[in-house]
XYZ file of C-alpha atoms in Angstrom:
262
model
C 88.124 43.550 92.843
C 91.609 43.800 91.336
C 95.226 43.307 92.290
C 97.037 46.263 90.774
C 100.788 46.665 90.362
C 102.408 48.364 87.405
C 100.293 48.057 84.287
C 99.056 44.544 85.128
C 95.624 43.711 86.467
C 95.108 40.332 88.056
C 91.840 38.866 89.310
C 92.099 37.964 92.975
C 88.887 36.848 94.702
C 86.504 39.603 95.694
C 89.087 41.881 97.262
C 91.940 44.246 96.439
C 95.598 44.681 97.159
C 96.661 47.734 95.142
C 100.275 48.423 94.380
C 100.526 50.512 91.219
C 103.617 51.776 89.452
C 101.579 54.355 87.566
C 100.711 57.730 89.043
C 97.388 57.860 87.181
C 94.139 57.662 89.149
C 90.543 56.845 88.475
C 88.280 58.935 90.677
C 85.770 56.902 92.616
C 87.563 53.589 92.061
C 88.634 51.940 95.337
C 91.067 49.771 93.358
C 93.242 52.720 92.313
C 95.626 54.445 94.762
C 95.287 58.213 94.863
C 98.380 59.690 93.201
C 96.945 63.193 93.444
C 97.737 63.651 97.136
C 101.478 63.274 97.429
C 102.414 66.279 99.569
C 101.597 64.533 102.839
C 103.795 61.517 102.051
C 106.998 63.466 102.674
C 106.014 64.707 106.118
C 108.210 62.934 108.656
C 106.987 63.457 112.231
C 109.319 63.760 115.150
C 110.611 60.376 116.308
C 109.248 60.939 119.790
C 105.749 61.903 118.610
C 103.089 60.109 120.585
C 105.537 58.862 123.222
C 105.229 60.532 126.622
C 107.251 59.787 129.696
C 104.330 58.013 131.360
C 103.826 55.488 128.547
C 105.141 51.977 129.365
C 107.759 50.658 126.963
C 106.089 47.812 124.996
C 109.529 46.373 124.201
C 110.880 46.581 127.763
C 111.325 42.804 128.065
C 112.850 42.448 124.595
C 116.343 42.540 123.139
C 116.309 45.875 121.338
C 118.039 46.989 118.177
C 121.247 48.928 118.955
C 121.424 50.096 115.341
C 122.635 48.477 112.141
C 126.170 47.523 111.241
C 127.831 49.310 108.334
C 126.597 48.077 104.959
C 128.938 48.070 101.958
C 127.426 48.352 98.470
C 127.689 50.309 95.222
C 125.226 53.237 95.401
C 125.509 53.796 91.650
C 124.832 50.211 90.627
C 122.601 49.862 87.563
C 120.980 46.817 89.168
C 120.042 45.881 92.712
C 123.453 45.896 94.458
C 122.499 42.874 96.568
C 119.814 40.995 94.662
C 116.424 40.540 96.317
C 116.662 36.733 96.125
C 120.038 36.705 97.927
C 119.438 39.055 100.869
C 119.428 36.976 104.063
C 118.176 37.451 107.598
C 121.785 37.408 108.798
C 122.439 40.429 106.571
C 119.225 42.098 107.731
C 120.202 41.654 111.385
C 123.816 42.804 110.976
C 124.817 44.486 114.231
C 121.899 43.012 116.207
C 122.789 41.115 119.426
C 122.491 37.320 119.470
C 119.102 36.359 120.893
C 116.724 33.415 120.754
C 113.554 35.457 121.192
C 110.745 35.926 118.674
C 111.611 38.441 115.961
C 109.157 41.308 116.424
C 108.288 44.681 114.885
C 106.659 47.558 116.743
C 104.986 50.004 114.348
C 104.266 53.260 116.180
C 101.475 55.466 114.762
C 99.377 58.451 115.833
C 96.597 55.957 116.604
C 98.771 53.766 118.826
C 101.273 50.953 118.324
C 100.933 47.783 116.253
C 102.989 44.806 117.396
C 103.815 42.140 114.800
C 105.732 38.868 114.995
C 107.537 37.404 111.990
C 107.331 33.935 110.445
C 111.047 33.363 109.912
C 110.632 29.665 109.151
C 108.130 29.922 106.297
C 108.952 33.342 104.816
C 112.694 33.890 105.337
C 113.280 36.114 102.283
C 110.281 38.353 102.974
C 111.119 38.680 106.671
C 114.750 39.512 105.880
C 113.661 42.176 103.402
C 111.233 43.883 105.809
C 113.695 43.796 108.705
C 116.492 45.114 106.475
C 114.403 48.031 105.216
C 113.178 48.822 108.733
C 116.672 48.754 110.296
C 118.619 50.283 107.426
C 120.644 47.263 106.280
C 118.851 46.586 102.986
C 119.741 49.037 100.161
C 116.801 50.596 98.331
C 116.632 52.894 95.329
C 115.988 56.601 95.861
C 115.767 58.215 92.435
C 118.827 56.958 90.569
C 120.902 56.129 93.654
C 120.884 53.175 96.037
C 120.972 54.063 99.727
C 120.326 52.602 103.171
C 118.237 54.046 105.983
C 115.144 53.343 108.033
C 112.821 53.288 105.029
C 109.514 52.882 106.845
C 109.935 55.639 109.437
C 107.632 58.540 108.560
C 105.745 56.815 105.719
C 101.944 56.927 105.635
C 99.264 54.280 105.525
C 98.158 55.208 102.022
C 95.207 52.817 101.771
C 92.739 51.807 104.481
C 89.587 49.721 104.043
C 87.440 48.819 107.089
C 86.877 45.082 107.359
C 89.668 44.319 104.895
C 93.223 45.754 105.148
C 95.418 48.738 105.932
C 98.310 49.172 103.502
C 101.561 51.141 103.628
C 105.260 50.973 102.894
C 105.274 53.118 99.744
C 108.014 55.798 99.819
C 105.842 57.941 97.527
C 102.749 57.578 99.701
C 100.570 57.002 96.631
C 100.602 53.255 96.038
C 102.919 53.711 93.062
C 106.310 53.499 94.786
C 108.740 50.876 95.957
C 112.398 50.202 96.788
C 113.575 49.505 93.231
C 113.081 45.742 93.251
C 110.452 43.035 93.766
C 110.558 39.945 95.978
C 110.425 36.243 95.099
C 107.128 34.411 95.635
C 106.931 32.873 99.098
C 104.468 31.371 101.610
C 101.075 31.874 99.928
C 98.669 30.704 102.645
C 95.261 31.674 104.041
C 95.083 35.160 105.546
C 93.003 35.395 108.731
C 92.573 38.482 110.901
C 95.939 40.045 111.759
C 97.881 38.579 108.831
C 100.966 40.562 107.762
C 101.710 40.223 104.037
C 103.293 41.981 101.061
C 101.170 43.691 98.415
C 101.737 42.300 94.927
C 101.053 42.451 91.221
C 103.221 40.561 88.757
C 105.554 39.926 91.723
C 105.471 40.706 95.447
C 106.267 44.352 96.170
C 109.656 45.069 97.674
C 108.300 47.399 100.369
C 104.492 47.780 100.322
C 102.770 45.599 102.903
C 99.365 45.257 104.499
C 97.698 44.033 107.686
C 94.390 42.181 107.494
C 91.787 43.884 109.713
C 88.780 41.764 108.715
C 88.275 39.195 105.975
C 91.570 38.669 104.163
C 92.221 38.225 100.445
C 92.874 34.941 98.664
C 96.136 33.110 99.378
C 98.058 34.903 96.612
C 100.475 37.059 98.623
C 103.689 36.662 100.622
C 102.501 36.119 104.197
C 105.334 36.782 106.644
C 103.841 37.452 110.058
C 100.958 38.182 112.389
C 99.951 41.490 114.013
C 97.800 42.707 116.878
C 94.782 44.347 115.267
C 93.326 46.802 117.793
C 95.267 49.811 116.501
C 95.175 48.588 112.887
C 91.377 48.451 113.020
C 91.282 52.009 114.392
C 93.400 53.154 111.456
C 91.063 51.373 109.037
C 88.149 53.438 110.353
C 89.629 56.915 109.829
C 87.870 59.158 107.254
C 89.193 58.462 103.762
C 88.729 59.680 100.201
C 87.297 57.794 97.218
C 90.636 56.022 96.713
C 90.672 54.781 100.336
C 93.470 57.169 101.337
C 93.085 58.716 104.810
C 92.030 62.367 104.581
C 94.315 63.124 107.514
C 97.591 61.203 107.116
C 98.326 58.397 109.555
C 102.077 57.788 109.757
C 104.320 54.916 110.660
C 106.228 57.192 113.003
C 108.771 54.468 113.750
C 109.203 50.794 112.934
C 111.418 49.172 115.562
C 112.795 45.633 115.407
C 113.404 43.519 118.524
C 113.598 39.935 119.729
C 111.064 39.304 122.466
C 110.379 36.431 124.879
C 108.084 33.785 123.423
C-alpha cells in the first residue's frame, strides 16, 4: 500500500499510514482518507461522557495533570512560534508537578480507555509534541492563528483497519489536517502490537498518530510509546466505509497525561 501525506506518495512495505493534506478522495481506495464526511469531526462530546460514578479511576495511583502553565507566544506569527525541533518536554510539562513516574496518556473513548506509556529516552521530541498538544502547552495553527488548547479532546479516530492500525489526531477528522507543522525524524524501529507512532509522508505529522492493533508497518515512522490494545482492537472492528472511516464516529473524548508508578 501507500504512505500518503500531502501530494507525495511513498512506498512503505505492504501497509498504509495515510496522512493527506488534500481533501480529495478516491472512492473504494483504502489508502485515501475520506474527506467527504467532515461534519462529525467537529462534534465534541461532553468531557464526562462514558464516566460513571461507579467506574474506578485508572489513574488513581498516578500523579495527575493539574493543568498547564501559561504559555507565551505570538498568535499571529507567520511561522511556527516555537519551532517543532526546539519544543522540549520541559515546555510540554510546564505546570506539571515533579514526579519520577512513567509518563502516561489515558485516551478515553466511547469503546473504553486506552492507556499508553511514552518512550522519553528514544523519542524526546515526539513525546514532547504529543504531551504539549494533549495538555495545551504546544501552540498549533487554527486557520491563520496560532493557539493553545487540548487539541486531541473530541477528535475522532478517522481511520481504522482491523489487524493493522487505528489512526487519529487530525483536527479536520479527514486525514488531511494537522497542527501547522511537521516533526523531525526520530526513532524509526520495528512496530509490534501496541506500538504508538506518528503518521508520516515527507515528514512525520505534527499531530496525527496511530496505534498498531495487529501487524505493524515497516520501521519508517516516529515510534514514541506503547499502548494497551484491548480497546484499540475494539475500535478497529467497528463498521467503516470504503475509506476505513468509522460509520459511527468514535471519539477521543479526553486525552489525559499523568506520571504513574513503574
